[in-house]
Every structure is written in structure tokens, then in C-alpha cells.
PDB file of C-alpha atoms in Angstrom:
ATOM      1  CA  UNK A 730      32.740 -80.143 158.588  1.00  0.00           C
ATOM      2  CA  UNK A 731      34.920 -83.104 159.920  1.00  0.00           C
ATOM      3  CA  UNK A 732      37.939 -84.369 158.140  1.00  0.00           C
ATOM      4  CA  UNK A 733      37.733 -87.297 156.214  1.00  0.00           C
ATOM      5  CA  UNK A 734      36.684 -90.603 157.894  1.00  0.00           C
ATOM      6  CA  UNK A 735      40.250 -92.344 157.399  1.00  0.00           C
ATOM      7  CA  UNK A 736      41.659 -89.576 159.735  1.00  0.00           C
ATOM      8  CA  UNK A 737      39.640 -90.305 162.656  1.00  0.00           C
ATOM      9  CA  UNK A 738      39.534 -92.637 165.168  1.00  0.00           C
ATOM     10  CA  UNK A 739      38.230 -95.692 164.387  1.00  0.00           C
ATOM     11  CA  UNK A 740      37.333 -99.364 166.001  1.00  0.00           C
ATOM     12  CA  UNK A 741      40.657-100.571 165.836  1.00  0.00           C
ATOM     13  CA  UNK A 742      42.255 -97.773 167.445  1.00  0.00           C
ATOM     14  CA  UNK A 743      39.821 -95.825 169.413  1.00  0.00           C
ATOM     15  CA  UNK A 744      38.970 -92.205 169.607  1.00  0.00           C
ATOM     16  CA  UNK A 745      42.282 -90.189 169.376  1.00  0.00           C
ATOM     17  CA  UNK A 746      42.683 -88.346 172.206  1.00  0.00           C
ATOM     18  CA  UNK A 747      44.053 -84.837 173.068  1.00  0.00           C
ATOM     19  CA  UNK A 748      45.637 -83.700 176.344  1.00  0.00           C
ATOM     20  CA  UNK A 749      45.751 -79.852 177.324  1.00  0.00           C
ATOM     21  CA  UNK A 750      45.783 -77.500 180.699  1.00  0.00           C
ATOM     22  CA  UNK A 751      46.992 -74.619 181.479  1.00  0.00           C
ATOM     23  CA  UNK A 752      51.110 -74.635 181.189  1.00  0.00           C
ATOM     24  CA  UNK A 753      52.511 -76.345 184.139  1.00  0.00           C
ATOM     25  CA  UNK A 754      49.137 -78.377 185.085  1.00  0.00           C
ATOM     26  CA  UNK A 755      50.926 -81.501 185.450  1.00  0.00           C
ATOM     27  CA  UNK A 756      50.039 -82.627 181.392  1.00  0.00           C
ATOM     28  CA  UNK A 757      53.484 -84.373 180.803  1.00  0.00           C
ATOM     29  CA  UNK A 758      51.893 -86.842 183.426  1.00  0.00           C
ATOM     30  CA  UNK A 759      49.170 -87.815 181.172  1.00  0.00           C
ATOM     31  CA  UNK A 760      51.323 -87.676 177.897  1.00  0.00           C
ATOM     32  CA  UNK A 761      53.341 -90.285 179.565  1.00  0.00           C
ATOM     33  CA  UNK A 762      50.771 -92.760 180.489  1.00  0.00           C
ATOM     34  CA  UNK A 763      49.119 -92.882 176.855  1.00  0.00           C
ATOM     35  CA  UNK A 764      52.329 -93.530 175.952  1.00  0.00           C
ATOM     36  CA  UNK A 765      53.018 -96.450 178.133  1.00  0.00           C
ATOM     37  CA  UNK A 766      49.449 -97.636 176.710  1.00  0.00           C
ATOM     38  CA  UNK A 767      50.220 -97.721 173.218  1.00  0.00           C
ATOM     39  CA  UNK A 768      49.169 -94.047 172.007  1.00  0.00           C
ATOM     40  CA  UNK A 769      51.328 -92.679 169.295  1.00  0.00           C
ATOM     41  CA  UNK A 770      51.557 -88.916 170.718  1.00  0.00           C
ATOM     42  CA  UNK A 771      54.082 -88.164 167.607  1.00  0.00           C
ATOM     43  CA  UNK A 772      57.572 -88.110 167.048  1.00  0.00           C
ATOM     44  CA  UNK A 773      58.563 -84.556 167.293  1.00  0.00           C
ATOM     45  CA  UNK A 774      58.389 -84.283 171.206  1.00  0.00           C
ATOM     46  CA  UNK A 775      60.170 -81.342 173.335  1.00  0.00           C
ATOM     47  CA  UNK A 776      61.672 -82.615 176.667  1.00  0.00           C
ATOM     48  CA  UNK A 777      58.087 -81.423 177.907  1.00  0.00           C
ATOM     49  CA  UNK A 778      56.719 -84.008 175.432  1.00  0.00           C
ATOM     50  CA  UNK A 779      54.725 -81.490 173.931  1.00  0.00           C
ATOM     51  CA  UNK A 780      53.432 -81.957 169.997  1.00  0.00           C
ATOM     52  CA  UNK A 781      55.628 -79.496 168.502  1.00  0.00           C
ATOM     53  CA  UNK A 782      53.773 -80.029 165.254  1.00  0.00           C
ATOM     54  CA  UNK A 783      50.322 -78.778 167.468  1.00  0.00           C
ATOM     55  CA  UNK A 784      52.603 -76.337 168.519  1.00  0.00           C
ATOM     56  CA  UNK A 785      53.778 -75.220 164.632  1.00  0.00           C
ATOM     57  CA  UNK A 786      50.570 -74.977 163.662  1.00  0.00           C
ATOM     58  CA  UNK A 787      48.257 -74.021 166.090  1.00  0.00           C
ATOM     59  CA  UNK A 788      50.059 -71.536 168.523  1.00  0.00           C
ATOM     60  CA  UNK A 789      49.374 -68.328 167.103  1.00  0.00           C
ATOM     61  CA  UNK A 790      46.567 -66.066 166.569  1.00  0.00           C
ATOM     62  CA  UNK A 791      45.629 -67.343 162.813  1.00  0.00           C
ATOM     63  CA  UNK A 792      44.342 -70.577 164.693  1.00  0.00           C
ATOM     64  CA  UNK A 793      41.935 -68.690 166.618  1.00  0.00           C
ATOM     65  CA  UNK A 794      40.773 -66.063 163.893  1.00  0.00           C
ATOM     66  CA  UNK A 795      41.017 -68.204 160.805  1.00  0.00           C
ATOM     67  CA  UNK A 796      37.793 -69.184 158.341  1.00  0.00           C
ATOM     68  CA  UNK A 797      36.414 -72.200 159.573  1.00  0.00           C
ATOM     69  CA  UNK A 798      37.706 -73.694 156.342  1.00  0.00           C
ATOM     70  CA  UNK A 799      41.464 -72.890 156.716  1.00  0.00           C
ATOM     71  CA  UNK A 800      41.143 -73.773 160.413  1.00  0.00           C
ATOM     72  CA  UNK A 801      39.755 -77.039 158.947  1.00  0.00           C
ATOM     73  CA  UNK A 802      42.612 -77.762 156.322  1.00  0.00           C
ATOM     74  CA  UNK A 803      45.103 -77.427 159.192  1.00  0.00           C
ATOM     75  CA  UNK A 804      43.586 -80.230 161.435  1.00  0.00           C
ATOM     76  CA  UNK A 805      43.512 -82.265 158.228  1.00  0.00           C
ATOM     77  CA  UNK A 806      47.379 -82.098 157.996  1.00  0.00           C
ATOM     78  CA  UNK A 807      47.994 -82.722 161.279  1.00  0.00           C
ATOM     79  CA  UNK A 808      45.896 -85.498 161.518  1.00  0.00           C
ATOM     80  CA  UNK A 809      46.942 -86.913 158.337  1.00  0.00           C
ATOM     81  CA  UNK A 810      50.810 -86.679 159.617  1.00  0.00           C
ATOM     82  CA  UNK A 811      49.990 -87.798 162.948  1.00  0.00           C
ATOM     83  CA  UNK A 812      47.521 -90.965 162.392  1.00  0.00           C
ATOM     84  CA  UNK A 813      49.178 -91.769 158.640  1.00  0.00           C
ATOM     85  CA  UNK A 814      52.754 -90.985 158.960  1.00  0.00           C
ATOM     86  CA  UNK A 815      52.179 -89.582 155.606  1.00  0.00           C
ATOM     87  CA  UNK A 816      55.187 -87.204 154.303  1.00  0.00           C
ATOM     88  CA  UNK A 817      53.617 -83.900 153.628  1.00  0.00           C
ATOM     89  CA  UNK A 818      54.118 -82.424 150.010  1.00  0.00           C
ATOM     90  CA  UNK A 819      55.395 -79.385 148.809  1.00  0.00           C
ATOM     91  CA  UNK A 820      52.170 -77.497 148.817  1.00  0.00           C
ATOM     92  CA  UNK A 821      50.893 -78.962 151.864  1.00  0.00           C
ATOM     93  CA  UNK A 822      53.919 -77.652 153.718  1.00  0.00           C
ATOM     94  CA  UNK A 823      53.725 -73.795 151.744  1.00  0.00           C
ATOM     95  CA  UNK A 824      50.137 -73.836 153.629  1.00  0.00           C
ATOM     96  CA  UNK A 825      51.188 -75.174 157.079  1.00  0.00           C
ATOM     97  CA  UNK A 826      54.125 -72.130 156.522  1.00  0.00           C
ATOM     98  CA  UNK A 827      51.548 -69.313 155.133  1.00  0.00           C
ATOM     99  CA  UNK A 828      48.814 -70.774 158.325  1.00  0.00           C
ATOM    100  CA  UNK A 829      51.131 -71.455 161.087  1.00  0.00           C
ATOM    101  CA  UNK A 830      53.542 -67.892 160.709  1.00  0.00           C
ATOM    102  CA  UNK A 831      51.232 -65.337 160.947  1.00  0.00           C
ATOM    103  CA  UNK A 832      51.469 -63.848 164.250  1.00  0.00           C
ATOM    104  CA  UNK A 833      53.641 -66.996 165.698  1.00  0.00           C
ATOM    105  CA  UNK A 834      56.358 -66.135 168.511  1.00  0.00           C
ATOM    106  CA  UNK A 835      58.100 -69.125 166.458  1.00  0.00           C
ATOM    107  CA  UNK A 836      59.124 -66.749 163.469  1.00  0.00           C
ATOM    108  CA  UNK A 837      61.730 -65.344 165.379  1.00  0.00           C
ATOM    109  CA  UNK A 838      63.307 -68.822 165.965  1.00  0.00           C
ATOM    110  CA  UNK A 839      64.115 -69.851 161.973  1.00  0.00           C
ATOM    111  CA  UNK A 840      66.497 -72.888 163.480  1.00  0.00           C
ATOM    112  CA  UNK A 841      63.383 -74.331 165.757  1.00  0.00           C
ATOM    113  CA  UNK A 842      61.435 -73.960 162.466  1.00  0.00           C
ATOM    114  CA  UNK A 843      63.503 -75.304 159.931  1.00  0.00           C
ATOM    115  CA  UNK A 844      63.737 -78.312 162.210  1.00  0.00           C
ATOM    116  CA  UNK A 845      59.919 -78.767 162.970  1.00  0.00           C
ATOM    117  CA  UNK A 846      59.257 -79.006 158.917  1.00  0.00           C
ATOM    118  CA  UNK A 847      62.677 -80.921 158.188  1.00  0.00           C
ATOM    119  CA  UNK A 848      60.831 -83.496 160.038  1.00  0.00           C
ATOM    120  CA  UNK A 849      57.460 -83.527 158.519  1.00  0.00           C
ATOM    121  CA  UNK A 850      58.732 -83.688 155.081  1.00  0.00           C
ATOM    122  CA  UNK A 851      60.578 -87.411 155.971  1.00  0.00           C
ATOM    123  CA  UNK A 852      59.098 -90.601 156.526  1.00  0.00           C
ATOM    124  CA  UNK A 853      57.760 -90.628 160.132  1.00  0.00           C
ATOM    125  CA  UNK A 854      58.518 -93.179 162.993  1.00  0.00           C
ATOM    126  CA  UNK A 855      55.160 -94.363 162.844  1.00  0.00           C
ATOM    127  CA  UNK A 856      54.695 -98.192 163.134  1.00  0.00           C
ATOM    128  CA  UNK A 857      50.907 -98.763 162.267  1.00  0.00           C
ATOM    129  CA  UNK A 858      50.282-102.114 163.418  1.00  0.00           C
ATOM    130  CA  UNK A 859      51.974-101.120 166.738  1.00  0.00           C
ATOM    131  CA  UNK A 860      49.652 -98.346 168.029  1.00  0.00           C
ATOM    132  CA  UNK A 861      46.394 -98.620 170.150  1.00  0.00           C
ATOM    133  CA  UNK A 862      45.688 -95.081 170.004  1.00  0.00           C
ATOM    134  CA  UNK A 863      46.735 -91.909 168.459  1.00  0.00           C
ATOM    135  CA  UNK A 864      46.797 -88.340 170.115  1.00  0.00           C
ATOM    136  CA  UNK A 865      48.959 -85.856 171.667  1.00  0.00           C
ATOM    137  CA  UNK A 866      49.778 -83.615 174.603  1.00  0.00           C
ATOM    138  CA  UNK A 867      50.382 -79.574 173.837  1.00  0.00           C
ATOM    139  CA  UNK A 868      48.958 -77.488 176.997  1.00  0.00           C
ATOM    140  CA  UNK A 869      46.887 -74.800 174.789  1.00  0.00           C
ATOM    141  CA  UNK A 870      44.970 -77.444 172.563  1.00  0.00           C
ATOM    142  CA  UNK A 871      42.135 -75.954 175.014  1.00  0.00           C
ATOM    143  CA  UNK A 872      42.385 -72.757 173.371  1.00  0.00           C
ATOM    144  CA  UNK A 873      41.295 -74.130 170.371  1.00  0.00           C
ATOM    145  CA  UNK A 874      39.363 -77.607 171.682  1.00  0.00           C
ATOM    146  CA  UNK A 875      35.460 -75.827 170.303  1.00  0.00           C
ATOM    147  CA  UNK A 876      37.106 -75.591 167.129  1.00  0.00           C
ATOM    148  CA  UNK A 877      39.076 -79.068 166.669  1.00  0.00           C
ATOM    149  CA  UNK A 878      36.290 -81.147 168.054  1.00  0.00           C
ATOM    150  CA  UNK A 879      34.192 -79.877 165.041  1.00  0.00           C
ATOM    151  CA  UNK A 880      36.626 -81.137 162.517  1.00  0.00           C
ATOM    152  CA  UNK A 881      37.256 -84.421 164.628  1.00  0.00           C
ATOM    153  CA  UNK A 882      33.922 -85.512 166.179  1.00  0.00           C
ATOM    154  CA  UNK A 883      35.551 -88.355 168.437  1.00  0.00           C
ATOM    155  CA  UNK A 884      38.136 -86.560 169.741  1.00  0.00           C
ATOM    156  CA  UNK A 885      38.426 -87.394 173.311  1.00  0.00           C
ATOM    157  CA  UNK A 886      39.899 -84.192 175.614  1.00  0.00           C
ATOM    158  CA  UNK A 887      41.684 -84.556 178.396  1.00  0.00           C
ATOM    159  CA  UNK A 888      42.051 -81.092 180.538  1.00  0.00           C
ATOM    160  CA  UNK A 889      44.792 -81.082 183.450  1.00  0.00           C
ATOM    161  CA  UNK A 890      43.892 -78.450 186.063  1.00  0.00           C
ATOM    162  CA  UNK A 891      46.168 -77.800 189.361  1.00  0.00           C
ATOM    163  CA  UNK A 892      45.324 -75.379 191.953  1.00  0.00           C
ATOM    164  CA  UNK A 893      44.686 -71.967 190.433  1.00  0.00           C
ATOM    165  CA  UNK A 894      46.216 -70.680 193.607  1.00  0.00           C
ATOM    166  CA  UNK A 895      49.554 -72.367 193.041  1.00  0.00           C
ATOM    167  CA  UNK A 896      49.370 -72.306 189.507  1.00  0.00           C
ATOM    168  CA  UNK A 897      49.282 -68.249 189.967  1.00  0.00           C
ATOM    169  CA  UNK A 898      52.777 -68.228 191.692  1.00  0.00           C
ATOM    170  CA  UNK A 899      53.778 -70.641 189.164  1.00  0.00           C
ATOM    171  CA  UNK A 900      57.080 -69.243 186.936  1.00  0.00           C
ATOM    172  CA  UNK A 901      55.520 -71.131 183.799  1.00  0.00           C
ATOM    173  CA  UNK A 902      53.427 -68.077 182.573  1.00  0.00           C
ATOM    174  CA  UNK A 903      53.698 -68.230 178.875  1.00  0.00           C
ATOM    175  CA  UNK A 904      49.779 -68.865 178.331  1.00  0.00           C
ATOM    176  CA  UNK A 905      49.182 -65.275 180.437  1.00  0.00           C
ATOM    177  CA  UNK A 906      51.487 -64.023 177.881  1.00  0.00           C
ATOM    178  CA  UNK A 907      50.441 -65.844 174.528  1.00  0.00           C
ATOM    179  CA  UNK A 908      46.641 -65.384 175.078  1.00  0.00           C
ATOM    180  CA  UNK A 909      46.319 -62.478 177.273  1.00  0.00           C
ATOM    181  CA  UNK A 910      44.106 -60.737 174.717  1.00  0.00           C
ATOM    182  CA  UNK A 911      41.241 -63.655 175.007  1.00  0.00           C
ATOM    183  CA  UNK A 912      40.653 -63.205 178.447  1.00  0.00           C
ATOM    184  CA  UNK A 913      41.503 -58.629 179.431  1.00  0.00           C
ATOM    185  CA  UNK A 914      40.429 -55.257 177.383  1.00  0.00           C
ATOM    186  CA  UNK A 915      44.347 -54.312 177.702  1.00  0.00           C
ATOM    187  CA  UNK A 916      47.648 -55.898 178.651  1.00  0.00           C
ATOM    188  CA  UNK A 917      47.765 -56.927 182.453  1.00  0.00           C
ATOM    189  CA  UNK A 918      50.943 -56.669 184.439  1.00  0.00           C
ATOM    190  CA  UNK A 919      51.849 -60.213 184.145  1.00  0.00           C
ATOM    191  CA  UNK A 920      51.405 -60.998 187.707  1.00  0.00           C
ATOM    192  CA  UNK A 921      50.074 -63.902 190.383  1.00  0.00           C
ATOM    193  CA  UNK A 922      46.976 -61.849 190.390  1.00  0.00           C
ATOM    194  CA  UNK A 923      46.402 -61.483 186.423  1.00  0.00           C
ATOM    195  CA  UNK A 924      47.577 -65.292 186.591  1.00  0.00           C
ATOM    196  CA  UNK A 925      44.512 -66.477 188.559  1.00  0.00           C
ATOM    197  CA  UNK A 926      42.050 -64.562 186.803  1.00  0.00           C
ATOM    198  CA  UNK A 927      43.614 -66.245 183.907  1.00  0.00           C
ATOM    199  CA  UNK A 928      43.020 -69.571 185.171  1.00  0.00           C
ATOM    200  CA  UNK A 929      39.615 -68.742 186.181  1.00  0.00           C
ATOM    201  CA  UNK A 930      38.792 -67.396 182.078  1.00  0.00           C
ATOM    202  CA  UNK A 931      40.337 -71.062 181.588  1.00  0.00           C
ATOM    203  CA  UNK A 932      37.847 -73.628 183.740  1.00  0.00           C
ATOM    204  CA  UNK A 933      34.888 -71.690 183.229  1.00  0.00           C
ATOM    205  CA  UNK A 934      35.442 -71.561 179.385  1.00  0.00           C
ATOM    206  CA  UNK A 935      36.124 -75.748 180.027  1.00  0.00           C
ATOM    207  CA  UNK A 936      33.304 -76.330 182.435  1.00  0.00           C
ATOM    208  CA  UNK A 937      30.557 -74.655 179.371  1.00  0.00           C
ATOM    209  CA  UNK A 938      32.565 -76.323 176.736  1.00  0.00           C
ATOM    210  CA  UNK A 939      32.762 -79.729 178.582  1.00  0.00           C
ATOM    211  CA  UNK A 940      28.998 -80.110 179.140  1.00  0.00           C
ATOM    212  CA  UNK A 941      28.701 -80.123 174.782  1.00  0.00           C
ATOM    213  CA  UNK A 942      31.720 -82.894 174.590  1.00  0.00           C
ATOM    214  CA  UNK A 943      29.858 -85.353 177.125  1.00  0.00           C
ATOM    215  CA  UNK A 944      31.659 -88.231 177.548  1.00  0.00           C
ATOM    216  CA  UNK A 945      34.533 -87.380 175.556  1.00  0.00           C
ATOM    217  CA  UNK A 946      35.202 -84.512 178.188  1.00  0.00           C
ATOM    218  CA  UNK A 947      37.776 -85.486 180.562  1.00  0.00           C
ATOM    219  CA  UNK A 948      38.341 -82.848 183.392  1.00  0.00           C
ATOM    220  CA  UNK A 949      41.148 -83.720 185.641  1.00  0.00           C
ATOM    221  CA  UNK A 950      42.301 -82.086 188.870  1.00  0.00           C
ATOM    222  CA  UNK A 951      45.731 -83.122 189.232  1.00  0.00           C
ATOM    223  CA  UNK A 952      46.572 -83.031 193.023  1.00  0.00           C
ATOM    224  CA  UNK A 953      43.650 -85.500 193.325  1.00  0.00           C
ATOM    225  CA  UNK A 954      44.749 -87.485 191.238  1.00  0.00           C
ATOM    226  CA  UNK A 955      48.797 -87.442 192.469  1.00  0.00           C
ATOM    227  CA  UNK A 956      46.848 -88.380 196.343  1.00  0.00           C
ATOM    228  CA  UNK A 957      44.562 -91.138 195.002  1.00  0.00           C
ATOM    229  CA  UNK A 958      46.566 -92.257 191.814  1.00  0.00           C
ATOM    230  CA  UNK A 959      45.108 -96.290 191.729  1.00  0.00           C
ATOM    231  CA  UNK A 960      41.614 -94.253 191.612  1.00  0.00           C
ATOM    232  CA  UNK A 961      42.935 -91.631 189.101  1.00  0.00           C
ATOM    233  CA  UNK A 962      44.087 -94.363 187.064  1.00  0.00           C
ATOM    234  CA  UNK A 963      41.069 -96.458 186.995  1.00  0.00           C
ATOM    235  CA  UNK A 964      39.055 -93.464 186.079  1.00  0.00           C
ATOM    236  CA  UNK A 965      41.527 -92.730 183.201  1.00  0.00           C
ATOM    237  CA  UNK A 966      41.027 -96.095 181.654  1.00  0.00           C
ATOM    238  CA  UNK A 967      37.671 -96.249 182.439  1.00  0.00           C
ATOM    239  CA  UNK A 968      37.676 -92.779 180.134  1.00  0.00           C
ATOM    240  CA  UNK A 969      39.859 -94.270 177.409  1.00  0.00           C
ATOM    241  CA  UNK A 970      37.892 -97.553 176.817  1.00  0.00           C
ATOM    242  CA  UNK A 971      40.494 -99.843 178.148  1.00  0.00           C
ATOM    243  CA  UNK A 972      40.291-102.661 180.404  1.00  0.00           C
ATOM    244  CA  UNK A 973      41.258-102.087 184.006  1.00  0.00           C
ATOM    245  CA  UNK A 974      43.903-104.910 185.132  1.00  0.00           C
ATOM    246  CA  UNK A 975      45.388-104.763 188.253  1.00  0.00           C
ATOM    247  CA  UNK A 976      48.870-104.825 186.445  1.00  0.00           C
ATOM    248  CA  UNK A 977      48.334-101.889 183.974  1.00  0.00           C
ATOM    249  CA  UNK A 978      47.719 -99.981 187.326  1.00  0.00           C
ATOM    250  CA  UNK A 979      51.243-101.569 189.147  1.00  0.00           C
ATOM    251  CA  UNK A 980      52.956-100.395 185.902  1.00  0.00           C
ATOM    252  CA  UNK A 981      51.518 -96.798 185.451  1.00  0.00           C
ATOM    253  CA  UNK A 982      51.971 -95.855 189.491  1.00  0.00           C
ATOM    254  CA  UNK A 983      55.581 -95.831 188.718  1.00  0.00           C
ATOM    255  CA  UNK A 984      54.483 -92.561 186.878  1.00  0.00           C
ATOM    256  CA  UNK A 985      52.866 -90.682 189.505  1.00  0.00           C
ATOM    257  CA  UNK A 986      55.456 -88.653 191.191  1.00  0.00           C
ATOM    258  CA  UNK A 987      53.351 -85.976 193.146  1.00  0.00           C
ATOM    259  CA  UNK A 988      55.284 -82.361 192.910  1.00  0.00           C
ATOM    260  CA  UNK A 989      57.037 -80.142 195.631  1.00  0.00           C
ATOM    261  CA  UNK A 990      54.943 -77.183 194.423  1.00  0.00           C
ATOM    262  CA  UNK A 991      51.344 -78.751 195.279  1.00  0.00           C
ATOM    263  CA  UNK A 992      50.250 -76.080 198.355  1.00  0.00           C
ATOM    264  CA  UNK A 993      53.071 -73.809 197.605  1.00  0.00           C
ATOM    265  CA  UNK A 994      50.376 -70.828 197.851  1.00  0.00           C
ATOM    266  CA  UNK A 995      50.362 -71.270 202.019  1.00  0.00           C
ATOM    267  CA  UNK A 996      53.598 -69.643 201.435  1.00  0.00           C
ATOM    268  CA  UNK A 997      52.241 -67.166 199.282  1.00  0.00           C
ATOM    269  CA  UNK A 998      50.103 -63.355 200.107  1.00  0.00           C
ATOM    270  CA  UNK A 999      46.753 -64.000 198.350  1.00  0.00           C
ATOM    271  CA  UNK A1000      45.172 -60.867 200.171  1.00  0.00           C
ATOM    272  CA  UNK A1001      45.490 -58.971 196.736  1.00  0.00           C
ATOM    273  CA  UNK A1002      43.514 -61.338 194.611  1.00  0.00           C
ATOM    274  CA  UNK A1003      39.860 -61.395 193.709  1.00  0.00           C
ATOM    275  CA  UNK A1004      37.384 -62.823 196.283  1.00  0.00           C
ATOM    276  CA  UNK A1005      35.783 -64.133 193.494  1.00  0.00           C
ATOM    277  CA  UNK A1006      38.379 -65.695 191.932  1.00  0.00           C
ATOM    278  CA  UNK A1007      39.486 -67.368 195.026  1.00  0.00           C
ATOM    279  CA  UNK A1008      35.956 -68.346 195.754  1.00  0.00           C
ATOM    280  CA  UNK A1009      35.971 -70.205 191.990  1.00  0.00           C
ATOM    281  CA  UNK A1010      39.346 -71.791 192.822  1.00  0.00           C
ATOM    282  CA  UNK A1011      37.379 -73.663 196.123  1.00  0.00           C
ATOM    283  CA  UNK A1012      34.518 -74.245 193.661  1.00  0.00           C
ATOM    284  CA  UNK A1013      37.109 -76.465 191.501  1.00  0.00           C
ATOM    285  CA  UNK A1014      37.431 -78.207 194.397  1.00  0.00           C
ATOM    286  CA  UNK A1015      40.468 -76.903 195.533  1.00  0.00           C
ATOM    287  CA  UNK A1016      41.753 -75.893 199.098  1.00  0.00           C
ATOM    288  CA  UNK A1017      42.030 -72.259 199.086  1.00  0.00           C
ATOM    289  CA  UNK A1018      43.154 -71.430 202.759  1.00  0.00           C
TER     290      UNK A1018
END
């Protein structure tokens, strides 16, 4: 069931908007620009400028295992902190605790979360009458995308993707290791090769899922978008509803820094990995020799 119509988008503000990838995709990028174009992404940002609330309450195996009705009450607290600024009470804080620290790599970091629910229990930074958008950035929001579009029907997803070849040699492998279980029947040897087979699990899971969102599917393939970023841009207002003026583009291109990394697989042995995989990797529309 969605959450209550005061914590969704609305005509004022638009659709809110998510941004995910696989870690290292380039999603910082994207977080940056919605920024510069009035989106409230929240105000407890890592230097990443990841949602560290998403991250709270949504980065553990609870979020993917849950009742749909606890899965539910969690998007309606993050929404509600996110688009309201409202300070969470008492017992809406004991559930984001009991939810969010089952099976959470966080729980052995007490500091990181005494801080993350210092801050939700304060007034937030949130200027209402400031904001043209609300949303936020945190790479595995499309581990759980199915589930939060049901609980916020206008959610608009953005999905980063880089080159599943360079992405396997990448040293940002924490999704491999946080979600390994989704995708293999036993632990892989975190390698390049269980990398790309990861990223594979990833865009095929986000090409089915994309095709039910529609229009408020957003599939982006980075390097394209570093080479062409005046078209990128265009296309990325075009999906956020906003008017395309010559000097929104001028002021976002300062952005667009294309990486050293992009190709860094030409440097690379890819004889070990899976024809198929490599074969999907061109289907992306990626270079693969």
C-alpha cells in the first residue's frame, strides 16, 4: 500500500526521485546535479553524499526479508523525515533501531550510529519553501527499488551503470560483499570475475524491473554520458520535468569531470571471465575489447 499522500511527491515539488548503481557507478555525479537544481537529498550526507539515513535503515538483510508491512512503516519514516523535516519520536526511533539492526554491518560501529539517530531526533535543515524536489542518492536503493516504488508510486529512479568490465577491477566492492547471497548458492571468492557476474545479476534485474516503472525508469550509462554531457544533461531534465535552458546546462557542465578509470579494463586479463557475461557487458552498450 503507498504511504500517505502528504509524503509523496506532489505538483509543487515533483516526483521525488531516487538515485542508485552499483558502488562506484559514478552516482555522486547525479546526487550533485539535483542538488544544484533544488532537490533536498537530506542533511546527513557522507563525503560520498550518500543518504546515510537510506543507509540506517535500509542496508541490511531485514529490508529485503521484512513483511511488506514493516518494509512499509520504514519508507514512511524516511519519507516523513526526508520531505517533512519532522523530528522522529521516541517510538518511531525504537522501530527504525529494532528494523534497521538486524543483520546491519552498522552494529559494529555504535559511534556512526549514535550519530545517524542524534540527528534524526533534532530539527532538520530543511527549508520548505526552498526545495523543488526531494530525493536522495545511496548506491543499493536498487536492491530494494521493486519494493519502495510500491510504497511511493511516483518515485522516479535513477540507475548509474559504468562498464561492468571496469567496474569488475574496481576496489569499491562492498555490494559483492553486502549482497553476495542475492545473486550465488555459496560465498564467491570476492574477485574481478565474481564482480562482473555481479554486475550482470544487477542490469538484468534493472532492465525487467525498469520496463514496470516506465517513465519513471531512468537507466544511465555513465561514460556516455561523461563523452556527450550537454546531451546527458538535456536528457536528465527532460526525465525530471524541468525546463531545458541553455544556462542550467553552462552551470551543470562544470560537474562533469569524466574519470581516469573509464577503459581501465584494456589494462586488465579478462580471459578468465564468462563469455556470457562479457557478451551482456557489449549488450549494455559497452566496449568490451
Amino acid at each position: 500500500m503507498p504511504i500517505s499522500n502528504e509524503l509523496q511527491g506532489n505538483t509543487e515539488l515533483g516526483h521525488p526521485v531516487a538515485i542508485g548503481g552499483v558502488g562506484g557507478s559514478g552516482t555522486r555525479l547525479f546526487c550533485k546535479i539535483l542538488s544544484e537544481l533544488g532537490y533536498w537529498m537530506g542533511e546527513d550526507l557522507n563525503d560520498s553524499l550518500d543518504n546515510l539515513l537510506f543507509t540506517l535503515i535500509f542496508k541490511n538483510d531485514t529490508s529485503v526479508k521484512c513483511i511488506d508491512s514493516e518494509f512499509e512503516e520504514a519508507v514512511t519514516l524516511f519519507a516523513k523525515r526526508m520531505k517533512m523535516g519532522s523530528i522522529l519520536t521516541p517510538v518511531e526511533i525504537d522501530f527504525i533501531k529494532r528494523f534497521s539492526m538486524k543483520d546491519n554491518p552498522a552494529t559494529t560501529r555504535p559511534l556512526w550510529l549514535d550519530e545517524r539517530i542524534e540527528i534524526i531526533s533534532r530539527q532538520s535543515q530543511l527549508e520548505q519553501g526552498r526545495i523543488q524536489g526531494w530525493g536522495w542518492k545511496e548506491p543499493n536503493t536498487h536492491i530494494l527499488i521493486d519494493r519502495l516504488v510500491k510504497c511511493i508510486p511516483d518515485l522516479k529512479y535513477i540507475h548509474v551503470m559504468r562498464n561492468g568490465l571496469d567496474m569488475a577491477f574496481s576496489d569499491n566492492q562492498n555490494q559483492l560483499r553486502r549482497w553476495w547471497w542475492l545473486v550465488f548458492e555459496k560465498a564467491p571468492k570476492f574477485d574481478p570475475k565474481a564482480s562482473l557476474s555481479y554486475w550482470c545479476w544487477v542490469h538484468k534485474r534493472m532492465l525487467s524491473i525498469g520496463k514496470t516503472l516506465g517513465e519513471n525508469f531512468y537507466l544511465v550509462n555513465y561514460d556516455n554520458f561523461c563523452a556527450n554531457p550537454e546531451i546527458g544533461l538535456q536528457k536528465l531534465l527532460k526525465f525530471l520535468n524541468f525546463e531545458i535552458r541553455k544556462e542550467i546546462i553552462d552551470h551543470l557542465l562544470q560537474f562533469v569531470k569524466p574519470p581516469d578509470s573509464i577503459g581501465r579494463y584494456k589494462n586488465e586479463d579478462i580471459s578468465e571471465f564468462s563469455p556470457e557475461d562479457i557478451s551482456f557487458v557489449g549488450e549494455m552498450g559497452f566496449p568490451t575489447k
